[in-house]
Structure formats: structure tokens, C-alpha cells
PDB file of C-alpha atoms in Angstrom:
ATOM      1  CA  MET A  16     127.893  88.554 125.590  1.00 72.00           C
ATOM      2  CA  GLU A  17     131.104  88.855 127.580  1.00 81.00           C
ATOM      3  CA  GLY A  18     133.259  91.809 126.590  1.00 87.00           C
ATOM      4  CA  THR A  19     130.482  93.630 124.748  1.00 94.00           C
ATOM      5  CA  ASP A  20     130.275  97.343 125.525  1.00 96.00           C
ATOM      6  CA  HIS A  21     126.910  99.132 125.585  1.00 97.00           C
ATOM      7  CA  GLN A  22     126.248 102.835 125.220  1.00 96.00           C
ATOM      8  CA  ARG A  23     123.624 105.301 124.039  1.00 97.00           C
ATOM      9  CA  ILE A  24     124.663 107.717 121.317  1.00 97.00           C
ATOM     10  CA  LYS A  25     122.977 110.944 120.173  1.00 96.00           C
ATOM     11  CA  ALA A  26     122.536 110.454 116.440  1.00 95.00           C
ATOM     12  CA  ASN A  27     120.301 112.263 113.961  1.00 96.00           C
ATOM     13  CA  GLY A  28     118.354 113.941 116.749  1.00 96.00           C
ATOM     14  CA  ILE A  29     117.547 110.795 118.737  1.00 98.00           C
ATOM     15  CA  TRP A  30     119.322 108.488 121.168  1.00 98.00           C
ATOM     16  CA  LEU A  31     120.440 105.131 119.785  1.00 98.00           C
ATOM     17  CA  HIS A  32     121.625 102.230 121.898  1.00 98.00           C
ATOM     18  CA  VAL A  33     124.571 100.291 120.469  1.00 98.00           C
ATOM     19  CA  ALA A  34     126.413  97.143 121.455  1.00 98.00           C
ATOM     20  CA  GLN A  35     130.021  97.049 120.335  1.00 98.00           C
ATOM     21  CA  LYS A  36     133.075  94.848 120.568  1.00 97.00           C
ATOM     22  CA  GLY A  37     136.556  94.691 119.086  1.00 96.00           C
ATOM     23  CA  THR A  38     138.887  97.097 117.312  1.00 96.00           C
ATOM     24  CA  GLY A  39     139.765  97.660 113.667  1.00 96.00           C
ATOM     25  CA  GLN A  40     137.734  98.366 110.543  1.00 96.00           C
ATOM     26  CA  LEU A  41     134.183  99.395 111.463  1.00 98.00           C
ATOM     27  CA  VAL A  42     131.416  96.861 110.756  1.00 98.00           C
ATOM     28  CA  LEU A  43     127.792  97.848 111.354  1.00 98.00           C
ATOM     29  CA  LEU A  44     125.227  95.103 111.996  1.00 98.00           C
ATOM     30  CA  LEU A  45     121.633  96.180 111.292  1.00 98.00           C
ATOM     31  CA  HIS A  46     118.811  93.983 112.587  1.00 98.00           C
ATOM     32  CA  GLY A  47     115.295  93.483 111.240  1.00 97.00           C
ATOM     33  CA  PHE A  48     111.784  92.749 112.559  1.00 98.00           C
ATOM     34  CA  PRO A  49     111.084  91.771 115.311  1.00 97.00           C
ATOM     35  CA  ASP A  50     114.598  91.988 116.605  1.00 97.00           C
ATOM     36  CA  PHE A  51     117.246  94.150 118.266  1.00 98.00           C
ATOM     37  CA  TRP A  52     121.033  94.135 118.571  1.00 98.00           C
ATOM     38  CA  TYR A  53     120.947  90.683 120.225  1.00 98.00           C
ATOM     39  CA  SER A  54     120.047  89.178 116.850  1.00 97.00           C
ATOM     40  CA  TRP A  55     123.748  89.442 115.975  1.00 98.00           C
ATOM     41  CA  ARG A  56     125.140  87.823 119.148  1.00 97.00           C
ATOM     42  CA  HIS A  57     126.959  85.122 117.147  1.00 97.00           C
ATOM     43  CA  GLN A  58     128.425  87.470 114.526  1.00 98.00           C
ATOM     44  CA  ILE A  59     129.518  90.123 117.052  1.00 98.00           C
ATOM     45  CA  THR A  60     131.992  87.797 118.746  1.00 97.00           C
ATOM     46  CA  TYR A  61     133.017  86.013 115.543  1.00 97.00           C
ATOM     47  CA  LEU A  62     133.920  89.231 113.711  1.00 98.00           C
ATOM     48  CA  ALA A  63     135.450  90.993 116.730  1.00 97.00           C
ATOM     49  CA  ASP A  64     137.763  88.008 117.222  1.00 96.00           C
ATOM     50  CA  ARG A  65     138.913  88.496 113.610  1.00 96.00           C
ATOM     51  CA  GLY A  66     140.013  92.074 114.007  1.00 96.00           C
ATOM     52  CA  TYR A  67     136.944  94.203 113.369  1.00 97.00           C
ATOM     53  CA  HIS A  68     135.233  96.909 115.392  1.00 98.00           C
ATOM     54  CA  VAL A  69     131.698  95.548 115.429  1.00 98.00           C
ATOM     55  CA  VAL A  70     128.802  97.872 116.236  1.00 98.00           C
ATOM     56  CA  ALA A  71     125.232  96.561 116.453  1.00 98.00           C
ATOM     57  CA  PRO A  72     122.656  99.306 117.123  1.00 98.00           C
ATOM     58  CA  ASP A  73     119.080  98.964 118.201  1.00 98.00           C
ATOM     59  CA  LEU A  74     117.461 100.729 115.251  1.00 98.00           C
ATOM     60  CA  ARG A  75     115.065 103.544 116.106  1.00 98.00           C
ATOM     61  CA  GLY A  76     111.874 102.182 117.636  1.00 98.00           C
ATOM     62  CA  TYR A  77     113.592  99.090 119.010  1.00 98.00           C
ATOM     63  CA  GLY A  78     115.115  97.992 122.282  1.00 97.00           C
ATOM     64  CA  ASP A  79     116.844 100.743 124.233  1.00 98.00           C
ATOM     65  CA  SER A  80     116.861 103.279 121.380  1.00 98.00           C
ATOM     66  CA  ASP A  81     114.388 106.141 121.142  1.00 98.00           C
ATOM     67  CA  SER A  82     111.011 105.364 119.602  1.00 97.00           C
ATOM     68  CA  PRO A  83     109.439 108.412 117.888  1.00 97.00           C
ATOM     69  CA  ALA A  84     105.649 108.305 118.028  1.00 95.00           C
ATOM     70  CA  ASN A  85     104.830 109.248 114.437  1.00 97.00           C
ATOM     71  CA  PRO A  86     105.071 106.515 111.759  1.00 97.00           C
ATOM     72  CA  SER A  87     106.375 109.161 109.347  1.00 98.00           C
ATOM     73  CA  SER A  88     109.613 109.197 111.389  1.00 98.00           C
ATOM     74  CA  TYR A  89     110.452 105.652 110.243  1.00 98.00           C
ATOM     75  CA  THR A  90     111.212 106.119 106.565  1.00 98.00           C
ATOM     76  CA  LEU A  91     114.357 104.659 105.077  1.00 97.00           C
ATOM     77  CA  LEU A  92     115.700 108.210 104.789  1.00 97.00           C
ATOM     78  CA  HIS A  93     115.457 108.476 108.575  1.00 98.00           C
ATOM     79  CA  ILE A  94     117.198 105.131 109.062  1.00 98.00           C
ATOM     80  CA  VAL A  95     119.939 106.022 106.575  1.00 98.00           C
ATOM     81  CA  GLY A  96     120.376 109.310 108.432  1.00 98.00           C
ATOM     82  CA  ASP A  97     120.769 107.426 111.705  1.00 98.00           C
ATOM     83  CA  ILE A  98     123.440 105.177 110.187  1.00 98.00           C
ATOM     84  CA  VAL A  99     125.406 108.073 108.711  1.00 98.00           C
ATOM     85  CA  ALA A 100     125.270 109.782 112.111  1.00 98.00           C
ATOM     86  CA  LEU A 101     126.685 106.640 113.736  1.00 98.00           C
ATOM     87  CA  LEU A 102     129.551 106.601 111.230  1.00 98.00           C
ATOM     88  CA  ASP A 103     130.258 110.226 112.063  1.00 98.00           C
ATOM     89  CA  HIS A 104     130.127 109.481 115.798  1.00 97.00           C
ATOM     90  CA  PHE A 105     132.780 106.788 115.419  1.00 97.00           C
ATOM     91  CA  GLY A 106     134.886 109.039 113.194  1.00 97.00           C
ATOM     92  CA  GLN A 107     134.728 106.707 110.222  1.00 96.00           C
ATOM     93  CA  HIS A 108     134.047 107.841 106.678  1.00 96.00           C
ATOM     94  CA  GLN A 109     133.291 104.283 105.557  1.00 97.00           C
ATOM     95  CA  ALA A 110     132.167 101.022 107.114  1.00 98.00           C
ATOM     96  CA  PHE A 111     131.158  97.554 106.110  1.00 98.00           C
ATOM     97  CA  VAL A 112     127.411  97.163 106.562  1.00 98.00           C
ATOM     98  CA  ILE A 113     125.636  93.890 107.321  1.00 98.00           C
ATOM     99  CA  GLY A 114     121.840  93.946 107.407  1.00 98.00           C
ATOM    100  CA  HIS A 115     118.994  91.486 107.864  1.00 98.00           C
ATOM    101  CA  ASP A 116     115.328  92.005 106.879  1.00 97.00           C
ATOM    102  CA  TRP A 117     114.563  95.730 107.459  1.00 98.00           C
ATOM    103  CA  GLY A 118     118.250  96.123 108.279  1.00 98.00           C
ATOM    104  CA  ALA A 119     119.018  94.753 104.807  1.00 98.00           C
ATOM    105  CA  LEU A 120     116.686  97.349 103.275  1.00 98.00           C
ATOM    106  CA  ALA A 121     118.449 100.043 105.294  1.00 98.00           C
ATOM    107  CA  GLY A 122     121.774  98.747 103.986  1.00 98.00           C
ATOM    108  CA  TRP A 123     120.559  98.751 100.382  1.00 98.00           C
ATOM    109  CA  TYR A 124     119.302 102.328 100.671  1.00 98.00           C
ATOM    110  CA  LEU A 125     122.411 103.530 102.481  1.00 98.00           C
ATOM    111  CA  SER A 126     124.418 102.034  99.605  1.00 98.00           C
ATOM    112  CA  LEU A 127     122.095 103.637  97.066  1.00 98.00           C
ATOM    113  CA  LEU A 128     122.012 107.106  98.624  1.00 97.00           C
ATOM    114  CA  ARG A 129     125.467 107.335 100.215  1.00 98.00           C
ATOM    115  CA  PRO A 130     127.759 104.857  98.434  1.00 98.00           C
ATOM    116  CA  ASP A 131     130.703 106.973  99.578  1.00 98.00           C
ATOM    117  CA  ARG A 132     130.057 105.810 103.157  1.00 98.00           C
ATOM    118  CA  VAL A 133     129.867 102.045 102.413  1.00 98.00           C
ATOM    119  CA  LYS A 134     132.941  99.855 102.028  1.00 98.00           C
ATOM    120  CA  GLY A 135     130.764  96.863 101.181  1.00 98.00           C
ATOM    121  CA  LEU A 136     127.329  95.477 101.973  1.00 98.00           C
ATOM    122  CA  VAL A 137     126.139  92.038 103.037  1.00 98.00           C
ATOM    123  CA  ALA A 138     122.330  91.842 102.897  1.00 98.00           C
ATOM    124  CA  LEU A 139     120.430  88.915 104.384  1.00 98.00           C
ATOM    125  CA  SER A 140     116.948  87.690 103.386  1.00 97.00           C
ATOM    126  CA  VAL A 141     115.719  90.827 101.554  1.00 97.00           C
ATOM    127  CA  PRO A 142     117.143  91.649  98.108  1.00 97.00           C
ATOM    128  CA  PHE A 143     117.197  95.058  96.463  1.00 97.00           C
ATOM    129  CA  TYR A 144     114.183  95.754  94.266  1.00 95.00           C
ATOM    130  CA  ASN A 145     113.770  98.625  91.861  1.00 92.00           C
ATOM    131  CA  ARG A 146     110.901 100.939  92.795  1.00 91.00           C
ATOM    132  CA  ASN A 147     107.661 100.235  90.949  1.00 91.00           C
ATOM    133  CA  PRO A 148     106.573 103.637  89.543  1.00 93.00           C
ATOM    134  CA  GLU A 149     102.991 102.510  88.917  1.00 91.00           C
ATOM    135  CA  ALA A 150     101.675 101.668  92.395  1.00 89.00           C
ATOM    136  CA  ARG A 151     102.409 102.045  96.097  1.00 92.00           C
ATOM    137  CA  PHE A 152     103.495  99.010  98.070  1.00 91.00           C
ATOM    138  CA  THR A 153     100.258  98.582  99.993  1.00 93.00           C
ATOM    139  CA  GLU A 154      98.163  98.935  96.825  1.00 94.00           C
ATOM    140  CA  ILE A 155     100.053  96.021  95.283  1.00 93.00           C
ATOM    141  CA  PHE A 156      99.906  93.895  98.430  1.00 93.00           C
ATOM    142  CA  ASP A 157      96.216  94.496  98.949  1.00 94.00           C
ATOM    143  CA  ARG A 158      95.437  93.709  95.334  1.00 93.00           C
ATOM    144  CA  VAL A 159      97.508  90.514  95.269  1.00 92.00           C
ATOM    145  CA  PHE A 160      96.992  89.126  98.793  1.00 93.00           C
ATOM    146  CA  GLY A 161      94.113  90.999 100.415  1.00 94.00           C
ATOM    147  CA  ASP A 162      93.671  92.016 104.046  1.00 95.00           C
ATOM    148  CA  GLY A 163      95.064  88.739 105.375  1.00 96.00           C
ATOM    149  CA  PHE A 164      98.603  89.632 104.278  1.00 96.00           C
ATOM    150  CA  TYR A 165     100.677  90.537 107.314  1.00 96.00           C
ATOM    151  CA  ILE A 166     101.953  93.840 105.879  1.00 96.00           C
ATOM    152  CA  CYS A 167      98.383  94.932 105.124  1.00 97.00           C
ATOM    153  CA  GLN A 168      97.348  94.093 108.686  1.00 97.00           C
ATOM    154  CA  PHE A 169     100.307  96.033 110.089  1.00 98.00           C
ATOM    155  CA  GLN A 170      99.220  99.291 108.406  1.00 97.00           C
ATOM    156  CA  GLU A 171      96.445 100.341 110.793  1.00 96.00           C
ATOM    157  CA  PRO A 172      97.874 101.895 113.979  1.00 96.00           C
ATOM    158  CA  GLY A 173      97.041  99.761 117.002  1.00 97.00           C
ATOM    159  CA  ARG A 174      95.581  96.800 115.123  1.00 98.00           C
ATOM    160  CA  ALA A 175      98.568  94.476 115.294  1.00 98.00           C
ATOM    161  CA  GLU A 176      99.508  95.692 118.781  1.00 98.00           C
ATOM    162  CA  GLN A 177      96.052  94.721 120.004  1.00 98.00           C
ATOM    163  CA  ALA A 178      96.291  91.315 118.333  1.00 98.00           C
ATOM    164  CA  PHE A 179      99.786  90.672 119.719  1.00 98.00           C
ATOM    165  CA  ALA A 180      98.599  91.579 123.221  1.00 97.00           C
ATOM    166  CA  ARG A 181      96.435  88.467 123.326  1.00 97.00           C
ATOM    167  CA  TYR A 182      99.685  86.527 123.849  1.00 97.00           C
ATOM    168  CA  ASP A 183     102.589  86.890 126.211  1.00 97.00           C
ATOM    169  CA  CYS A 184     105.763  88.291 124.641  1.00 97.00           C
ATOM    170  CA  LEU A 185     107.555  84.943 124.762  1.00 97.00           C
ATOM    171  CA  THR A 186     104.834  83.370 122.617  1.00 97.00           C
ATOM    172  CA  VAL A 187     104.914  86.277 120.161  1.00 98.00           C
ATOM    173  CA  MET A 188     108.672  85.848 119.819  1.00 97.00           C
ATOM    174  CA  LYS A 189     108.311  82.115 119.222  1.00 97.00           C
ATOM    175  CA  LYS A 190     105.676  82.714 116.549  1.00 97.00           C
ATOM    176  CA  PHE A 191     107.962  85.063 114.591  1.00 97.00           C
ATOM    177  CA  LEU A 192     111.529  83.916 115.279  1.00 97.00           C
ATOM    178  CA  LEU A 193     110.765  80.217 114.875  1.00 96.00           C
ATOM    179  CA  LEU A 194     108.709  80.777 111.743  1.00 92.00           C
ATOM    180  CA  ASN A 195     109.159  77.831 109.393  1.00 89.00           C
ATOM    181  CA  ARG A 196     106.327  78.364 106.922  1.00 86.00           C
ATOM    182  CA  THR A 197     107.494  79.225 103.439  1.00 85.00           C
ATOM    183  CA  ASP A 198     104.342  80.808 102.016  1.00 85.00           C
ATOM    184  CA  ASN A 199     103.538  84.524 101.815  1.00 88.00           C
ATOM    185  CA  MET A 200     102.174  84.869 105.367  1.00 93.00           C
ATOM    186  CA  VAL A 201      98.544  85.436 104.456  1.00 94.00           C
ATOM    187  CA  ALA A 202      95.973  84.694 107.163  1.00 96.00           C
ATOM    188  CA  PRO A 203      92.521  83.302 106.289  1.00 95.00           C
ATOM    189  CA  PRO A 204      89.660  85.827 106.027  1.00 95.00           C
ATOM    190  CA  GLY A 205      88.802  87.402 109.373  1.00 95.00           C
ATOM    191  CA  ILE A 206      91.931  86.054 111.085  1.00 97.00           C
ATOM    192  CA  GLU A 207      94.850  88.113 112.398  1.00 98.00           C
ATOM    193  CA  ILE A 208      98.258  86.924 111.209  1.00 97.00           C
ATOM    194  CA  ILE A 209      99.540  86.493 114.774  1.00 98.00           C
ATOM    195  CA  ASP A 210      96.682  84.040 115.402  1.00 97.00           C
ATOM    196  CA  ASP A 211      97.501  82.144 112.228  1.00 97.00           C
ATOM    197  CA  LEU A 212     101.187  81.683 113.080  1.00 96.00           C
ATOM    198  CA  GLU A 213     102.025  78.464 114.889  1.00 94.00           C
ATOM    199  CA  THR A 214     103.766  78.254 118.244  1.00 95.00           C
ATOM    200  CA  PRO A 215     106.277  75.405 117.957  1.00 91.00           C
ATOM    201  CA  ALA A 216     106.094  72.914 120.817  1.00 89.00           C
ATOM    202  CA  VAL A 217     109.784  71.988 120.455  1.00 93.00           C
ATOM    203  CA  LEU A 218     112.583  74.518 120.029  1.00 96.00           C
ATOM    204  CA  PRO A 219     115.018  74.091 117.141  1.00 96.00           C
ATOM    205  CA  ALA A 220     118.646  73.416 118.002  1.00 96.00           C
ATOM    206  CA  TRP A 221     119.814  76.922 117.052  1.00 97.00           C
ATOM    207  CA  ILE A 222     118.073  78.822 119.846  1.00 97.00           C
ATOM    208  CA  THR A 223     117.483  78.229 123.545  1.00 97.00           C
ATOM    209  CA  GLN A 224     114.635  79.067 125.883  1.00 96.00           C
ATOM    210  CA  GLU A 225     116.960  81.488 127.662  1.00 97.00           C
ATOM    211  CA  GLU A 226     117.752  83.327 124.424  1.00 97.00           C
ATOM    212  CA  LEU A 227     114.072  83.582 123.548  1.00 98.00           C
ATOM    213  CA  GLN A 228     113.433  84.988 127.011  1.00 98.00           C
ATOM    214  CA  VAL A 229     115.966  87.754 126.339  1.00 97.00           C
ATOM    215  CA  TYR A 230     113.825  88.746 123.354  1.00 98.00           C
ATOM    216  CA  ALA A 231     110.603  88.500 125.346  1.00 98.00           C
ATOM    217  CA  ASP A 232     111.931  90.646 128.183  1.00 98.00           C
ATOM    218  CA  LYS A 233     113.155  93.341 125.789  1.00 98.00           C
ATOM    219  CA  PHE A 234     109.911  93.559 123.793  1.00 98.00           C
ATOM    220  CA  GLN A 235     107.860  93.481 126.987  1.00 97.00           C
ATOM    221  CA  GLN A 236     109.740  96.645 127.901  1.00 96.00           C
ATOM    222  CA  SER A 237     109.819  98.404 124.505  1.00 96.00           C
ATOM    223  CA  GLY A 238     106.596  97.240 122.849  1.00 97.00           C
ATOM    224  CA  PHE A 239     105.889  96.679 119.174  1.00 98.00           C
ATOM    225  CA  THR A 240     104.667 100.057 117.914  1.00 98.00           C
ATOM    226  CA  GLY A 241     108.121 101.313 116.882  1.00 98.00           C
ATOM    227  CA  PRO A 242     108.915  98.150 114.896  1.00 98.00           C
ATOM    228  CA  LEU A 243     105.470  98.152 113.267  1.00 98.00           C
ATOM    229  CA  ASN A 244     105.912 101.788 112.246  1.00 98.00           C
ATOM    230  CA  TYR A 245     108.503 100.662 109.687  1.00 98.00           C
ATOM    231  CA  TYR A 246     105.666  98.967 107.814  1.00 98.00           C
ATOM    232  CA  ARG A 247     103.390 101.980 108.277  1.00 98.00           C
ATOM    233  CA  ALA A 248     105.995 104.175 106.557  1.00 98.00           C
ATOM    234  CA  MET A 249     106.264 101.940 103.475  1.00 97.00           C
ATOM    235  CA  ASP A 250     104.038 104.051 101.236  1.00 97.00           C
ATOM    236  CA  LEU A 251     105.888 107.171 102.350  1.00 97.00           C
ATOM    237  CA  ASN A 252     109.117 105.395 101.367  1.00 97.00           C
ATOM    238  CA  TRP A 253     107.615 104.865  97.935  1.00 97.00           C
ATOM    239  CA  GLU A 254     106.781 108.560  97.597  1.00 96.00           C
ATOM    240  CA  ILE A 255     110.106 109.997  98.699  1.00 96.00           C
ATOM    241  CA  SER A 256     112.278 107.477  96.825  1.00 96.00           C
ATOM    242  CA  ALA A 257     110.949 108.596  93.434  1.00 96.00           C
ATOM    243  CA  PRO A 258     114.100 110.623  92.568  1.00 96.00           C
ATOM    244  CA  TRP A 259     116.175 107.422  92.672  1.00 96.00           C
ATOM    245  CA  GLN A 260     113.874 105.501  90.333  1.00 94.00           C
ATOM    246  CA  GLY A 261     116.005 103.094  88.297  1.00 93.00           C
ATOM    247  CA  SER A 262     119.257 103.880  90.146  1.00 96.00           C
ATOM    248  CA  LYS A 263     121.832 101.164  90.738  1.00 97.00           C
ATOM    249  CA  VAL A 264     123.596 100.033  93.903  1.00 98.00           C
ATOM    250  CA  THR A 265     127.242 100.315  92.921  1.00 97.00           C
ATOM    251  CA  VAL A 266     129.033  99.213  96.108  1.00 98.00           C
ATOM    252  CA  PRO A 267     130.323  95.634  96.390  1.00 98.00           C
ATOM    253  CA  ALA A 268     127.479  93.498  97.741  1.00 98.00           C
ATOM    254  CA  LYS A 269     126.771  89.972  98.894  1.00 98.00           C
ATOM    255  CA  PHE A 270     123.266  88.624  99.300  1.00 98.00           C
ATOM    256  CA  ILE A 271     122.536  85.646 101.578  1.00 98.00           C
ATOM    257  CA  ILE A 272     119.164  83.946 101.873  1.00 97.00           C
ATOM    258  CA  GLY A 273     117.713  80.682 103.131  1.00 96.00           C
ATOM    259  CA  ASN A 274     116.072  78.392 100.611  1.00 96.00           C
ATOM    260  CA  GLN A 275     113.070  78.068 102.928  1.00 95.00           C
ATOM    261  CA  ASP A 276     112.631  81.783 103.584  1.00 95.00           C
ATOM    262  CA  ILE A 277     109.183  83.361 103.416  1.00 92.00           C
ATOM    263  CA  GLY A 278     108.026  83.416  99.809  1.00 88.00           C
ATOM    264  CA  PHE A 279     111.363  82.201  98.426  1.00 92.00           C
ATOM    265  CA  GLU A 280     109.628  79.832  96.037  1.00 87.00           C
ATOM    266  CA  THR A 281     106.068  81.206  95.980  1.00 82.00           C
ATOM    267  CA  SER A 282     106.839  84.920  95.462  1.00 84.00           C
ATOM    268  CA  GLY A 283     109.436  84.565  92.747  1.00 88.00           C
ATOM    269  CA  THR A 284     112.383  85.484  94.974  1.00 93.00           C
ATOM    270  CA  LYS A 285     114.379  82.468  93.789  1.00 94.00           C
ATOM    271  CA  GLN A 286     113.917  83.375  90.139  1.00 94.00           C
ATOM    272  CA  TYR A 287     114.674  87.031  90.827  1.00 95.00           C
ATOM    273  CA  ILE A 288     117.977  86.513  92.644  1.00 95.00           C
ATOM    274  CA  GLU A 289     119.141  83.860  90.154  1.00 93.00           C
ATOM    275  CA  GLY A 290     118.154  85.871  87.069  1.00 89.00           C
ATOM    276  CA  GLY A 291     119.633  88.954  85.487  1.00 92.00           C
ATOM    277  CA  VAL A 292     117.333  91.665  86.853  1.00 94.00           C
ATOM    278  CA  PHE A 293     118.789  91.662  90.383  1.00 96.00           C
ATOM    279  CA  ARG A 294     122.322  91.946  89.020  1.00 96.00           C
ATOM    280  CA  SER A 295     121.282  94.682  86.608  1.00 96.00           C
ATOM    281  CA  PHE A 296     120.556  96.896  89.623  1.00 97.00           C
ATOM    282  CA  VAL A 297     123.434  95.574  91.780  1.00 98.00           C
ATOM    283  CA  PRO A 298     126.297  95.009  89.316  1.00 97.00           C
ATOM    284  CA  ASP A 299     128.986  93.975  91.856  1.00 97.00           C
ATOM    285  CA  LEU A 300     127.014  91.150  93.480  1.00 97.00           C
ATOM    286  CA  GLU A 301     127.551  87.715  95.000  1.00 97.00           C
ATOM    287  CA  VAL A 302     124.540  85.530  95.823  1.00 97.00           C
ATOM    288  CA  VAL A 303     124.618  82.731  98.417  1.00 97.00           C
ATOM    289  CA  VAL A 304     121.651  80.424  99.099  1.00 97.00           C
ATOM    290  CA  LEU A 305     121.850  78.387 102.296  1.00 97.00           C
ATOM    291  CA  ASN A 306     119.587  75.679 103.685  1.00 97.00           C
ATOM    292  CA  GLY A 307     117.428  77.528 106.174  1.00 96.00           C
ATOM    293  CA  HIS A 308     114.610  79.936 106.965  1.00 96.00           C
ATOM    294  CA  HIS A 309     114.218  83.681 107.482  1.00 96.00           C
ATOM    295  CA  PHE A 310     116.453  84.217 110.528  1.00 97.00           C
ATOM    296  CA  ILE A 311     119.324  82.595 108.696  1.00 98.00           C
ATOM    297  CA  HIS A 312     122.076  84.438 110.618  1.00 98.00           C
ATOM    298  CA  GLN A 313     120.913  82.689 113.779  1.00 98.00           C
ATOM    299  CA  GLU A 314     119.796  79.362 112.343  1.00 97.00           C
ATOM    300  CA  ARG A 315     123.021  78.970 110.334  1.00 97.00           C
ATOM    301  CA  ALA A 316     125.195  81.215 112.491  1.00 98.00           C
ATOM    302  CA  GLN A 317     128.556  79.621 111.686  1.00 98.00           C
ATOM    303  CA  GLU A 318     127.999  79.488 107.922  1.00 98.00           C
ATOM    304  CA  VAL A 319     126.683  83.048 107.753  1.00 98.00           C
ATOM    305  CA  SER A 320     129.548  84.329 109.907  1.00 98.00           C
ATOM    306  CA  GLU A 321     132.047  82.636 107.614  1.00 98.00           C
ATOM    307  CA  GLU A 322     130.369  84.077 104.513  1.00 98.00           C
ATOM    308  CA  ILE A 323     130.456  87.568 106.028  1.00 98.00           C
ATOM    309  CA  ALA A 324     134.100  87.218 107.093  1.00 98.00           C
ATOM    310  CA  ALA A 325     135.107  86.033 103.619  1.00 97.00           C
ATOM    311  CA  PHE A 326     133.433  89.076 102.072  1.00 98.00           C
ATOM    312  CA  LEU A 327     135.085  91.469 104.540  1.00 98.00           C
ATOM    313  CA  HIS A 328     138.506  89.911 103.957  1.00 96.00           C
ATOM    314  CA  LYS A 329     138.048  90.127 100.184  1.00 95.00           C
ATOM    315  CA  HIS A 330     137.233  93.826 100.249  1.00 95.00           C
ATOM    316  CA  SER A 331     139.264  95.057 103.232  1.00 89.00           C
ATOM    317  CA  SER A 332     142.383  95.678 101.176  1.00 74.00           C
ATOM    318  CA  LYS A 333     140.608  97.481  98.330  1.00 63.00           C
TER     319      LYS A 333
END
């Protein structure tokens, strides 16, 4: 990542590591699970070369950022607070926000809670869903999928960490980043999800052994508890987001997803993003479906970068 500057910034009471490159309109790149700023290595250079100041933080709990011990410190309100603090640090009232997975959720909630701070949002892999007032997330998941569902297994502190520890970090990274199954990630009874995930014998063309080792080295250092705490705060998210029940995301938004993403066909995601309900909550919305899996911004790096750049160009002058 030649020319990329790294620094740690005091934001919202914690220290956040950021990678940045370029000058111009601020663009924030928010990663997901299990990831860190390096997830955006292709987009950082692509967008910086096109006249943007690109900032990719390690979200709290990840990489070289602080990792609070309590799962209750990982709500979306905390993450939104971190992002607003980064905007303030860089002296920018507004920024374009690009998010993948949990980073997409953070982008949706930033746009919901502080639309004044968002010039436009590009969300990858995870659409915006209206809050279900009848049941908490884990109640629904447990009822529909049972204990084998990965999010259910991630709830108990230490359980997933102990399961992950049976493998070296490089294998754990391969199991998640190279995931090509399209079902709902439910392990058979009595099996941990990490044991049920395959370890591909051959790497796909979009990632190298050296790049995977960068991931392995970073997670060997930082561990998985911080990232898993995002899942452990999901029910708390449900509780504290009640005041925004039924609210709309009014900022310009673009949603990008792979047609082989987790649950795209089996969980109704395809029908949801192509139907009217998604657009009823995000009125100013573009939807793009690419041929690919969950880590679409790496697997289809050029196409995703072009889609992001087109969106930024469209809304930069507004």
C-alpha cells in the first residue's frame, strides 16, 4: 500500500487506527467481519487516484484500534459516534460513506441518525431493514435456525473464540474470506460453525497467499473478541433503536451485493432488494447485483470500485 499514511486518532473516547491516502472530498471506508482497513486496499488507491481523500479506519475492536472489553460498548450508536468523531477530527461536516457487512450497517445507521453528516452512502452486502418491533434479533434467529446458526453461536462470550482457537489464524481467515457457500450458515447439531466451514485447497484468483497472511498476522495480534462483540450487542441494538422504528434513510444510497452472497436466494434477500419494501425505507436508492460472493469488494474489486466512483461523481456536485 505505497503512499498510504497510518495514524491513530482519539475519537469518541477511544483510539482508532486509520489508513488514509489522497486529497479532496472525504470518503470513509468501513469494513465488516472479520476484516480491518486492509479490506479496502483496492478501493483506497483507486479512489485516491481520482481525487478523493480516502480514510479507512479499523473499527473499534479490530486491528490497531482500541478494543473495549464489554460487549455493550459495540452498539451501532457507539460505532456511529466513532464515525462522527472521525469526521470532526478531519474538519469535515459531511463525507461519502462506503461500508461492507457490519460497516454497511454502520453506514445505514449513520445515515439514519445523522443524515446531515452523510453526502451519500454505498452499502455492500447488507441492506437496510426496518426494525421488527415484535422480537429481538436473537429470538428470531434461534426460532428460525436454532443453535447451529453462526450468529446464535457467536452470542456466548468465549464460545466462538475457543472454537476458532482450534485452528491457526490463516485457516480461520481462509474459512471466512473464501466462503463460497450460499446458504444461511447453519452448522449441523452439535457442530461449531467454524468446524463446518470448508478450507479451500486452491485460492481464488482475487486473493493471494501473501494477502491472506496479512489478515492472519493482524488477527493473531488482535484476536476475535472485539469483532465478535458486534454480534453480542445485537439485542442491545434492537432495544436502543426503538425510537427510530419505521424511520427512513433519506440520503442518496447505492446498494451492491453479489448474487451468490450468504442467503441471497435462501433468505429472501433477492426478493427484498428487488421489491418495493427496501425502497420504501430508502427512497433515493440504486441497487446493483454483481456476480460474486460476500466479499464482493475484493472478489470484484474493479467493478465495485467503478460503481463506487460513479456514485461519488454523480453526487459530488450536488
